[in-house]
Amino acid sequence: MIKKILVIHGPNLNLLGEREPGIYGDMSIDVLNSNIVDRAKAQGLECEIFQSNHEGAIIDKLHSARKEFDGVIINAGAYTHYSYAIRDAIAAIKIPCIEVHISNVFARDEFRSKSVIGPVCRGSISGFGFESYYLAVQALAEM
């Protein structure tokens, strides 16, 4: 049973609320994080949140997650489309990971429709705004 989850926000997500609000909304990352933690608590889960703009830091966090967490929610941002290193880290840790995206990546630039991490994740949720994260929390709670 999943009890402790890690949420990883990748590059540029620290600018939520400022960055392209027409695509990503006007909620700050701090408000989003608070909402995620509240949703996790309501599902009986402990939740830690991590954000980095650096690929290696995300990989290091994934590696350490295998001993601390029961599941991971990851929005790898642009790394989704080309980071085989993050893909390999997800495959290596052997705990359920759910890929999330705020926007519908399939309705945007063509390069965004390919995810190299998706095939090693338990599932992918995109296009529901911040609800994508909340749906992922619910999915992990029900695993």
Coordinates of N, CA and C in Angstrom, one line a residue:
M1 N 0.8 -1.2 0.0 CA 0.0 0.0 0.0 C 0.9 1.3 0.0
I2 N 0.5 2.2 -0.8 CA 1.3 3.4 -0.9 C 0.9 4.3 0.3
K3 N 2.0 4.8 1.0 CA 1.8 5.7 2.1 C 2.5 7.0 2.0
K4 N 3.7 7.0 1.3 CA 4.5 8.2 1.2 C 4.8 8.4 -0.2
I5 N 4.5 9.7 -0.7 CA 4.7 10.0 -2.1 C 5.6 11.2 -2.3
L6 N 6.3 11.2 -3.4 CA 7.1 12.3 -3.8 C 6.6 12.9 -5.1
V7 N 6.5 14.3 -5.1 CA 6.1 15.0 -6.3 C 7.3 15.7 -6.8
I8 N 7.7 15.5 -8.0 CA 8.8 16.2 -8.6 C 8.3 17.2 -9.7
H9 N 8.7 18.4 -9.6 CA 8.4 19.4 -10.6 C 9.7 19.7 -11.3
G10 N 9.7 19.6 -12.6 CA 10.9 19.9 -13.4 C 11.1 21.3 -13.8
P11 N 11.9 21.5 -14.8 CA 12.3 22.9 -15.2 C 11.2 23.8 -15.5
N12 N 11.3 25.0 -15.1 CA 10.5 26.2 -15.3 C 9.2 26.2 -14.5
L13 N 8.9 25.1 -13.8 CA 7.7 25.0 -13.0 C 7.7 25.9 -11.8
N14 N 8.9 26.3 -11.4 CA 9.1 27.3 -10.3 C 8.5 28.6 -10.7
L15 N 8.2 28.8 -12.0 CA 7.7 30.1 -12.5 C 6.2 30.1 -12.7
L16 N 5.5 29.0 -12.2 CA 4.0 28.9 -12.3 C 3.4 30.2 -11.7
G17 N 2.4 30.7 -12.4 CA 1.7 31.9 -12.0 C 2.3 33.1 -12.7
E18 N 3.5 33.0 -13.2 CA 4.1 34.1 -14.0 C 4.3 33.6 -15.5
R19 N 4.6 32.4 -15.7 CA 5.0 31.8 -17.0 C 3.8 31.5 -17.8
E20 N 3.6 32.1 -18.9 CA 2.5 31.8 -19.9 C 1.2 31.4 -19.2
P21 N 0.6 32.3 -18.5 CA -0.6 32.0 -17.7 C -1.8 31.5 -18.6
G22 N -1.8 31.8 -19.9 CA -2.8 31.3 -20.8 C -2.7 29.8 -20.9
I23 N -1.5 29.2 -20.7 CA -1.3 27.8 -20.8 C -1.3 27.2 -19.4
Y24 N -0.6 27.8 -18.5 CA -0.3 27.2 -17.2 C -1.1 27.7 -16.0
G25 N -2.0 28.7 -16.3 CA -2.8 29.3 -15.3 C -2.0 30.4 -14.5
D26 N -2.7 30.9 -13.5 CA -2.1 32.0 -12.7 C -1.8 31.6 -11.2
M27 N -2.0 30.3 -10.9 CA -1.7 29.8 -9.6 C -0.1 29.7 -9.4
S28 N 0.4 30.1 -8.3 CA 1.8 30.0 -8.0 C 2.1 28.5 -7.6
I29 N 3.4 28.2 -7.7 CA 3.8 26.8 -7.4 C 3.6 26.6 -5.9
D30 N 3.7 27.7 -5.1 CA 3.5 27.5 -3.6 C 2.0 27.1 -3.3
V31 N 1.1 27.7 -4.0 CA -0.3 27.4 -3.8 C -0.6 26.0 -4.3
L32 N 0.0 25.7 -5.5 CA -0.2 24.3 -6.1 C 0.4 23.3 -5.1
N33 N 1.6 23.5 -4.6 CA 2.2 22.6 -3.6 C 1.3 22.4 -2.4
S34 N 0.8 23.5 -1.9 CA -0.1 23.4 -0.7 C -1.3 22.5 -1.0
N35 N -1.9 22.7 -2.2 CA -3.1 22.0 -2.6 C -2.7 20.5 -2.7
I36 N -1.6 20.2 -3.3 CA -1.2 18.8 -3.5 C -1.0 18.1 -2.1
V37 N -0.3 18.8 -1.2 CA -0.1 18.2 0.1 C -1.5 18.0 0.8
D38 N -2.4 19.0 0.7 CA -3.7 18.8 1.3 C -4.5 17.6 0.7
R39 N -4.4 17.5 -0.6 CA -5.1 16.3 -1.3 C -4.4 15.0 -0.8
A40 N -3.1 15.0 -0.7 CA -2.5 13.8 -0.3 C -2.9 13.4 1.2
K41 N -2.9 14.4 2.1 CA -3.3 14.2 3.4 C -4.8 13.6 3.5
A42 N -5.6 14.2 2.7 CA -7.0 13.7 2.6 C -7.1 12.3 2.2
Q43 N -6.1 11.8 1.4 CA -6.1 10.4 1.0 C -5.3 9.5 1.9
G44 N -4.8 10.1 3.0 CA -4.0 9.4 4.0 C -2.6 9.2 3.6
L45 N -2.1 10.0 2.8 CA -0.7 9.9 2.3 C 0.2 11.0 2.9
E46 N 1.4 10.7 3.1 CA 2.5 11.7 3.4 C 3.0 12.2 2.0
C47 N 3.4 13.4 1.9 CA 3.8 13.9 0.6 C 5.0 14.9 0.8
E48 N 6.0 14.7 0.0 CA 7.1 15.6 -0.1 C 7.1 16.2 -1.5
I49 N 7.5 17.4 -1.7 CA 7.6 18.0 -3.0 C 9.0 18.6 -3.3
F50 N 9.4 18.4 -4.5 CA 10.8 18.8 -4.9 C 10.7 19.4 -6.3
Q51 N 11.4 20.5 -6.5 CA 11.5 21.2 -7.8 C 12.9 21.4 -8.1
S52 N 13.3 21.2 -9.4 CA 14.6 21.5 -9.8 C 14.5 21.8 -11.3
N53 N 15.4 22.7 -11.7 CA 15.6 23.0 -13.1 C 16.7 22.2 -13.7
H54 N 17.3 21.3 -12.9 CA 18.5 20.6 -13.3 C 18.3 19.1 -13.4
E55 N 18.6 18.6 -14.6 CA 18.4 17.2 -14.9 C 19.0 16.3 -13.8
G56 N 20.3 16.5 -13.5 CA 21.0 15.7 -12.6 C 20.4 15.7 -11.2
A57 N 19.9 16.8 -10.7 CA 19.2 16.9 -9.4 C 17.9 16.1 -9.4
I58 N 17.2 16.1 -10.5 CA 16.0 15.3 -10.6 C 16.4 13.8 -10.6
I59 N 17.4 13.4 -11.3 CA 17.8 12.0 -11.3 C 18.3 11.6 -9.9
D60 N 19.1 12.4 -9.2 CA 19.5 12.1 -7.8 C 18.3 11.9 -6.9
K61 N 17.3 12.8 -7.1 CA 16.1 12.7 -6.2 C 15.3 11.4 -6.5
L62 N 15.2 11.0 -7.8 CA 14.6 9.8 -8.1 C 15.3 8.6 -7.5
H63 N 16.6 8.6 -7.6 CA 17.4 7.5 -7.0 C 17.2 7.4 -5.5
S64 N 17.2 8.5 -4.8 CA 17.0 8.4 -3.4 C 15.5 8.1 -3.0
A65 N 14.6 8.3 -4.0 CA 13.2 8.0 -3.7 C 12.9 6.6 -3.5
R66 N 13.7 5.7 -4.2 CA 13.5 4.3 -4.1 C 13.6 3.7 -2.7
K67 N 14.2 4.4 -1.8 CA 14.3 3.9 -0.4 C 13.4 4.7 0.5
E68 N 12.9 5.8 0.1 CA 12.1 6.7 1.0 C 10.6 6.7 0.7
F69 N 10.2 6.4 -0.6 CA 8.9 6.7 -1.0 C 8.2 5.4 -1.6
D70 N 6.9 5.4 -1.6 CA 6.2 4.3 -2.2 C 5.7 4.7 -3.6
G71 N 5.7 5.9 -4.0 CA 5.3 6.3 -5.3 C 5.8 7.7 -5.7
V72 N 5.8 8.0 -7.0 CA 6.3 9.3 -7.4 C 5.3 9.9 -8.5
I73 N 5.1 11.2 -8.3 CA 4.4 11.9 -9.4 C 5.4 12.9 -10.0
I74 N 5.6 12.8 -11.3 CA 6.6 13.7 -11.9 C 6.1 14.4 -13.1
N75 N 6.3 15.7 -13.1 CA 6.2 16.6 -14.2 C 7.6 17.0 -14.6
A76 N 8.1 16.3 -15.6 CA 9.5 16.5 -16.0 C 9.7 17.7 -16.9
G77 N 8.6 18.4 -17.2 CA 8.7 19.6 -18.1 C 9.2 19.2 -19.4
A78 N 10.1 20.0 -20.0 CA 10.7 19.7 -21.3 C 11.5 18.5 -21.3
Y79 N 12.0 18.1 -20.1 CA 12.8 16.8 -20.1 C 12.0 15.6 -20.5
T80 N 10.7 15.7 -20.4 CA 9.8 14.6 -20.8 C 10.1 14.2 -22.2
H81 N 10.5 15.1 -23.0 CA 10.6 14.8 -24.5 C 11.9 14.3 -24.9
Y82 N 12.9 14.4 -24.1 CA 14.2 14.0 -24.6 C 15.2 13.5 -23.5
S83 N 14.8 13.4 -22.2 CA 15.8 13.0 -21.2 C 15.7 11.5 -21.0
Y84 N 16.6 10.8 -21.7 CA 16.7 9.3 -21.5 C 17.3 9.0 -20.2
A85 N 18.0 10.0 -19.6 CA 18.6 9.8 -18.3 C 17.5 9.7 -17.2
I86 N 16.6 10.6 -17.3 CA 15.4 10.6 -16.4 C 14.6 9.4 -16.6
R87 N 14.4 9.0 -17.9 CA 13.7 7.8 -18.2 C 14.3 6.6 -17.6
D88 N 15.6 6.5 -17.7 CA 16.3 5.3 -17.1 C 16.3 5.3 -15.6
A89 N 16.3 6.5 -15.0 CA 16.2 6.6 -13.5 C 14.9 6.1 -13.1
I90 N 13.8 6.5 -13.8 CA 12.4 6.0 -13.4 C 12.4 4.5 -13.5
A91 N 12.9 4.0 -14.6 CA 12.9 2.5 -14.8 C 13.7 1.8 -13.7
A92 N 14.7 2.4 -13.2 CA 15.6 1.8 -12.3 C 15.1 1.7 -10.9
I93 N 14.2 2.7 -10.5 CA 13.8 2.7 -9.1 C 12.7 1.7 -8.7
K94 N 12.0 1.2 -9.7 CA 11.0 0.2 -9.4 C 9.9 0.5 -8.4
I95 N 9.5 1.8 -8.3 CA 8.3 2.2 -7.6 C 7.4 2.9 -8.6
P96 N 6.1 2.8 -8.4 CA 5.2 3.4 -9.3 C 5.4 4.9 -9.5
C97 N 5.5 5.3 -10.8 CA 5.7 6.8 -11.1 C 4.5 7.1 -12.0
I98 N 3.9 8.3 -11.8 CA 2.9 8.8 -12.7 C 3.4 10.1 -13.3
E99 N 3.4 10.2 -14.6 CA 3.8 11.4 -15.4 C 2.6 12.3 -15.4
V100 N 2.8 13.6 -15.1 CA 1.7 14.6 -15.2 C 2.2 15.8 -16.0
H101 N 1.2 16.4 -16.6 CA 1.4 17.7 -17.3 C 0.2 18.5 -17.1
I102 N 0.4 19.8 -16.9 CA -0.7 20.7 -16.7 C -1.5 20.9 -18.0
S103 N -0.7 21.2 -19.1 CA -1.4 21.4 -20.4 C -1.6 20.1 -21.1
N104 N -2.4 20.1 -22.1 CA -2.6 18.9 -23.0 C -1.4 18.9 -24.0
V105 N -0.4 18.1 -23.7 CA 0.8 18.2 -24.5 C 0.5 17.7 -26.0
F106 N -0.6 17.0 -26.2 CA -0.9 16.5 -27.5 C -1.6 17.6 -28.4
A107 N -2.0 18.7 -27.8 CA -2.6 19.8 -28.5 C -1.7 21.0 -28.7
R108 N -0.4 20.8 -28.4 CA 0.6 21.8 -28.5 C 1.6 21.5 -29.6
D109 N 2.8 22.0 -29.4 CA 3.8 21.8 -30.4 C 4.0 20.3 -30.7
E110 N 4.3 19.9 -31.9 CA 4.4 18.5 -32.2 C 5.5 17.8 -31.3
F111 N 6.6 18.4 -31.0 CA 7.6 17.8 -30.2 C 7.1 17.4 -28.8
R112 N 6.1 18.1 -28.3 CA 5.6 17.8 -27.0 C 4.7 16.5 -26.9
S113 N 4.3 16.0 -28.1 CA 3.5 14.8 -28.1 C 4.2 13.5 -27.9
K114 N 5.6 13.6 -27.9 CA 6.4 12.4 -27.6 C 7.0 12.5 -26.2
S115 N 6.7 11.5 -25.4 CA 7.3 11.4 -24.1 C 8.2 10.2 -24.0
V116 N 9.5 10.4 -23.6 CA 10.4 9.3 -23.5 C 10.2 8.7 -22.1
I117 N 9.6 9.4 -21.2 CA 9.4 8.8 -19.8 C 8.1 8.1 -19.7
G118 N 7.1 8.4 -20.5 CA 5.8 7.8 -20.4 C 5.9 6.3 -20.4
P119 N 6.6 5.6 -21.3 CA 6.6 4.2 -21.3 C 7.1 3.5 -20.0
V120 N 7.9 4.2 -19.2 CA 8.3 3.6 -18.0 C 7.6 4.0 -16.7
C121 N 6.5 4.9 -17.0 CA 5.7 5.3 -15.9 C 4.4 4.4 -15.8
R122 N 3.8 4.3 -14.7 CA 2.6 3.5 -14.5 C 1.5 4.1 -15.4
G123 N 1.5 5.4 -15.5 CA 0.4 6.1 -16.3 C 0.8 7.5 -16.5
S124 N 0.0 8.2 -17.4 CA 0.3 9.6 -17.7 C -1.1 10.4 -17.6
I125 N -1.0 11.6 -17.1 CA -2.2 12.4 -17.0 C -1.8 13.8 -17.4
S126 N -2.5 14.3 -18.5 CA -2.2 15.6 -19.0 C -3.5 16.4 -19.4
G127 N -3.4 17.7 -19.4 CA -4.5 18.5 -20.0 C -5.5 18.9 -19.0
F128 N -5.4 18.6 -17.8 CA -6.5 19.0 -16.8 C -6.0 20.1 -15.9
G129 N -5.1 20.9 -16.3 CA -4.5 21.9 -15.5 C -3.9 21.3 -14.2
F130 N -4.1 22.0 -13.1 CA -3.5 21.5 -11.8 C -4.2 20.3 -11.3
E131 N -5.4 20.0 -11.8 CA -6.2 18.8 -11.5 C -5.4 17.6 -11.9
S132 N -4.5 17.7 -12.9 CA -3.7 16.6 -13.3 C -2.9 16.0 -12.1
Y133 N -2.3 16.9 -11.3 CA -1.6 16.5 -10.1 C -2.5 15.8 -9.1
Y134 N -3.7 16.4 -8.9 CA -4.7 15.9 -7.9 C -5.2 14.5 -8.3
L135 N -5.4 14.3 -9.6 CA -5.8 13.0 -10.1 C -4.7 12.0 -9.9
A136 N -3.4 12.4 -10.1 CA -2.3 11.5 -9.9 C -2.2 11.1 -8.4
V137 N -2.4 12.0 -7.5 CA -2.4 11.7 -6.1 C -3.5 10.7 -5.8
Q138 N -4.7 10.9 -6.3 CA -5.8 9.9 -6.1 C -5.4 8.5 -6.7
A139 N -4.8 8.5 -7.9 CA -4.4 7.2 -8.5 C -3.4 6.5 -7.6
L140 N -2.4 7.2 -7.1 CA -1.4 6.6 -6.2 C -2.1 6.1 -4.9
A141 N -3.0 6.8 -4.4 CA -3.7 6.4 -3.1 C -4.5 5.2 -3.4
E142 N -5.0 4.9 -4.6 CA -5.8 3.8 -4.8 C -5.0 2.6 -5.3
M143 N -3.7 2.7 -5.4 CA -2.8 1.6 -5.9 C -2.6 0.7 -4.7

